[in-house]
Amino acid sequence: MNVTNQLEELKENHEVVGDVRGMGLMVGIELVKDKRTQEKAPKLRNRVVKNAVQKQGLWILGSGQNCLRLTPSYVIAEDELDSAVDKIENAIKDSV
């Protein structure tokens, strides 16, 4: 499964993932309080970033008020991308 499909699955499986968008490997994951209202969740985003870095060992950045920014190297193996998506999902689960 490619990373775009994995991230779309992440969006479908988590109420706090409002949108996934980007181009190529540069991707933004929008975190919201509720998918229906699309209310931004900046505190959740900060907790997810902190968890990802400190507990999951994944360096990600916040972007804007409520997005996660992913900008991996152009030279990256598929298993590394799979691992990154798993770590992001763990960080979201631990932070909600």
Coordinates of N, CA and C in Angstrom, one line a residue:
M1 N 0.9 -1.2 0.0 CA 0.0 0.0 0.0 C 0.9 1.2 0.0
N2 N 0.6 2.2 -0.8 CA 1.4 3.4 -0.8 C 1.1 4.4 0.3
V3 N 1.9 5.3 0.5 CA 1.8 6.2 1.7 C 0.5 7.1 1.6
T4 N 0.1 7.5 0.4 CA -1.1 8.3 0.3 C -2.3 7.5 0.7
N5 N -2.4 6.2 0.3 CA -3.5 5.4 0.7 C -3.4 5.1 2.2
Q6 N -2.3 4.9 2.8 CA -2.1 4.8 4.3 C -2.6 6.0 5.0
L7 N -2.3 7.2 4.5 CA -2.7 8.4 5.2 C -4.2 8.6 5.0
E8 N -4.8 8.2 3.9 CA -6.2 8.3 3.7 C -6.9 7.4 4.7
E9 N -6.4 6.2 4.9 CA -6.9 5.3 5.8 C -6.8 5.8 7.3
L10 N -5.8 6.5 7.6 CA -5.6 7.2 8.8 C -6.7 8.2 9.0
K11 N -7.0 8.9 8.0 CA -8.1 9.9 8.0 C -9.4 9.3 8.3
E12 N -9.7 8.2 7.6 CA -11.0 7.5 7.8 C -11.1 6.8 9.2
N13 N -10.0 6.4 9.8 CA -10.1 5.7 11.0 C -10.0 6.6 12.3
H14 N -9.7 7.9 12.1 CA -9.6 8.7 13.3 C -10.5 10.0 13.1
E15 N -11.3 10.2 14.1 CA -12.2 11.4 14.1 C -11.5 12.7 14.1
V16 N -10.3 12.7 14.6 CA -9.5 13.9 14.8 C -8.7 14.3 13.5
V17 N -8.7 13.4 12.5 CA -7.9 13.7 11.3 C -9.0 14.3 10.3
G18 N -8.9 15.6 10.1 CA -9.9 16.3 9.3 C -9.6 16.2 7.8
D19 N -8.3 16.2 7.5 CA -7.9 16.1 6.0 C -6.5 15.7 5.9
V20 N -6.2 15.1 4.8 CA -4.8 14.8 4.4 C -4.6 15.3 3.0
R21 N -3.6 16.2 2.8 CA -3.4 16.8 1.5 C -1.9 17.0 1.3
G22 N -1.6 17.1 0.0 CA -0.2 17.4 -0.3 C 0.2 17.1 -1.7
M23 N 1.5 17.1 -2.0 CA 1.9 16.8 -3.3 C 3.2 15.9 -3.1
G24 N 3.2 14.8 -3.8 CA 4.3 13.9 -3.6 C 4.5 13.4 -2.2
L25 N 5.7 13.5 -1.7 CA 6.0 13.2 -0.3 C 5.7 14.3 0.7
M26 N 5.5 15.5 0.2 CA 5.2 16.6 1.1 C 3.7 16.6 1.4
V27 N 3.4 16.3 2.7 CA 2.0 16.0 3.0 C 1.7 16.8 4.3
G28 N 0.5 17.3 4.4 CA -0.1 17.9 5.6 C -1.2 17.1 6.1
I29 N -1.2 16.9 7.4 CA -2.3 16.2 8.1 C -3.0 17.2 9.0
E30 N -4.3 17.5 8.7 CA -5.0 18.4 9.5 C -5.7 17.8 10.7
L31 N -5.5 18.3 11.9 CA -6.1 17.8 13.1 C -7.3 18.7 13.5
V32 N -8.4 18.1 13.8 CA -9.6 18.8 14.1 C -10.2 18.2 15.4
K33 N -11.1 19.0 16.0 CA -11.8 18.5 17.2 C -12.9 17.6 16.8
D34 N -13.5 17.9 15.6 CA -14.7 17.2 15.1 C -14.7 17.3 13.6
K35 N -14.8 16.2 12.9 CA -14.8 16.2 11.5 C -16.0 17.0 10.9
R36 N -17.1 16.9 11.5 CA -18.3 17.7 11.0 C -18.1 19.2 11.0
T37 N -17.6 19.7 12.1 CA -17.4 21.2 12.2 C -16.1 21.6 11.6
Q38 N -15.1 20.7 11.5 CA -13.8 21.0 11.1 C -13.1 22.1 12.0
E39 N -13.6 22.1 13.3 CA -12.9 23.0 14.2 C -11.5 22.6 14.5
K40 N -10.6 23.6 14.3 CA -9.2 23.3 14.5 C -8.8 22.9 15.9
A41 N -7.8 22.0 15.9 CA -7.3 21.5 17.2 C -5.9 21.7 17.4
P42 N -5.5 23.0 17.7 CA -4.1 23.3 17.9 C -3.4 22.6 19.1
K43 N -4.1 22.5 20.2 CA -3.5 21.8 21.4 C -3.3 20.3 21.1
L44 N -4.2 19.7 20.4 CA -4.0 18.3 20.0 C -2.8 18.2 19.1
R45 N -2.7 19.1 18.1 CA -1.6 19.0 17.2 C -0.3 19.1 17.9
N46 N -0.2 20.0 18.9 CA 1.0 20.2 19.7 C 1.3 18.9 20.5
R47 N 0.3 18.2 21.1 CA 0.5 17.0 21.8 C 1.0 15.9 20.8
V48 N 0.4 15.8 19.6 CA 0.8 14.8 18.7 C 2.3 15.0 18.3
V49 N 2.7 16.3 18.0 CA 4.1 16.5 17.6 C 5.0 16.1 18.8
K50 N 4.7 16.5 20.0 CA 5.5 16.2 21.1 C 5.6 14.7 21.3
N51 N 4.5 14.0 21.2 CA 4.5 12.5 21.3 C 5.3 11.9 20.2
A52 N 5.1 12.3 19.0 CA 5.9 11.8 17.9 C 7.4 11.9 18.0
V53 N 7.8 13.1 18.5 CA 9.2 13.3 18.6 C 9.8 12.6 19.9
Q54 N 9.1 12.7 21.0 CA 9.7 12.2 22.3 C 9.4 10.7 22.5
K55 N 8.3 10.2 22.1 CA 8.0 8.8 22.3 C 8.1 7.9 21.1
Q56 N 7.8 8.4 19.9 CA 7.9 7.6 18.7 C 9.2 7.7 18.0
G57 N 10.0 8.7 18.3 CA 11.3 8.9 17.6 C 11.1 9.3 16.2
L58 N 10.0 10.1 15.9 CA 9.8 10.6 14.6 C 9.8 12.1 14.6
W59 N 10.7 12.7 13.8 CA 10.7 14.1 13.7 C 9.7 14.7 12.7
I60 N 8.7 15.3 13.3 CA 7.7 16.0 12.4 C 7.6 17.4 12.9
L61 N 7.0 18.2 12.1 CA 6.8 19.7 12.4 C 5.3 20.0 12.3
G62 N 5.0 21.0 13.2 CA 3.6 21.6 13.1 C 3.7 22.6 12.0
S63 N 2.5 22.8 11.4 CA 2.3 23.8 10.3 C 1.0 24.5 10.5
G64 N 1.0 25.8 10.5 CA -0.2 26.6 10.7 C -0.7 26.3 12.1
Q65 N -2.0 26.4 12.3 CA -2.6 26.2 13.7 C -2.8 24.8 14.1
N66 N -3.1 23.9 13.1 CA -3.5 22.6 13.4 C -3.1 21.5 12.5
C67 N -2.0 21.7 11.8 CA -1.5 20.7 10.8 C -0.2 20.1 11.2
L68 N 0.0 18.8 10.8 CA 1.3 18.2 10.9 C 1.9 18.3 9.5
R69 N 3.2 18.6 9.4 CA 3.9 18.7 8.1 C 4.9 17.6 8.0
L70 N 4.8 16.8 6.9 CA 5.7 15.7 6.7 C 6.5 16.1 5.4
T71 N 7.8 16.1 5.5 CA 8.6 16.4 4.4 C 9.8 15.4 4.4
P72 N 9.6 14.2 4.1 CA 10.7 13.2 4.2 C 11.7 13.4 3.1
S73 N 12.8 12.8 3.2 CA 13.9 12.8 2.2 C 13.4 12.2 0.9
Y74 N 13.9 12.6 -0.2 CA 13.6 12.0 -1.5 C 14.1 10.6 -1.5
V75 N 15.1 10.3 -0.8 CA 15.7 9.0 -0.8 C 15.2 8.3 0.5
I76 N 14.1 7.5 0.4 CA 13.5 6.9 1.5 C 12.9 5.6 1.1
A77 N 13.0 4.6 1.9 CA 12.5 3.2 1.5 C 11.0 3.1 1.9
E78 N 10.3 2.3 1.3 CA 8.9 2.1 1.5 C 8.7 1.6 3.0
D79 N 9.5 0.8 3.5 CA 9.4 0.3 4.9 C 9.6 1.5 5.9
E80 N 10.4 2.5 5.5 CA 10.6 3.6 6.4 C 9.3 4.5 6.4
L81 N 8.7 4.6 5.2 CA 7.4 5.4 5.1 C 6.3 4.7 5.9
D82 N 6.3 3.3 5.8 CA 5.3 2.6 6.6 C 5.5 2.8 8.1
S83 N 6.7 2.7 8.5 CA 7.0 3.0 9.9 C 6.6 4.4 10.4
A84 N 6.8 5.4 9.5 CA 6.5 6.7 9.9 C 5.0 6.9 10.0
V85 N 4.2 6.3 9.2 CA 2.7 6.3 9.3 C 2.3 5.6 10.5
D86 N 2.9 4.5 10.9 CA 2.5 3.8 12.1 C 2.9 4.7 13.3
K87 N 4.0 5.3 13.3 CA 4.4 6.2 14.4 C 3.4 7.4 14.5
I88 N 3.0 7.9 13.4 CA 2.0 9.1 13.5 C 0.7 8.6 14.1
E89 N 0.3 7.4 13.6 CA -1.0 6.9 14.2 C -0.8 6.6 15.7
N90 N 0.3 6.1 16.1 CA 0.5 5.9 17.6 C 0.5 7.2 18.3
A91 N 1.1 8.2 17.7 CA 1.2 9.5 18.4 C -0.3 10.1 18.5
I92 N -1.1 9.9 17.5 CA -2.4 10.4 17.5 C -3.2 9.7 18.6
K93 N -3.1 8.4 18.6 CA -3.9 7.6 19.6 C -3.5 7.9 21.0
D94 N -2.2 8.1 21.2 CA -1.7 8.5 22.6 C -2.1 9.9 23.0
S95 N -2.4 10.8 22.0 CA -2.6 12.2 22.3 C -4.1 12.6 22.4
V96 N -5.0 11.7 22.0 CA -6.4 12.0 22.0 C -7.0 11.9 23.4

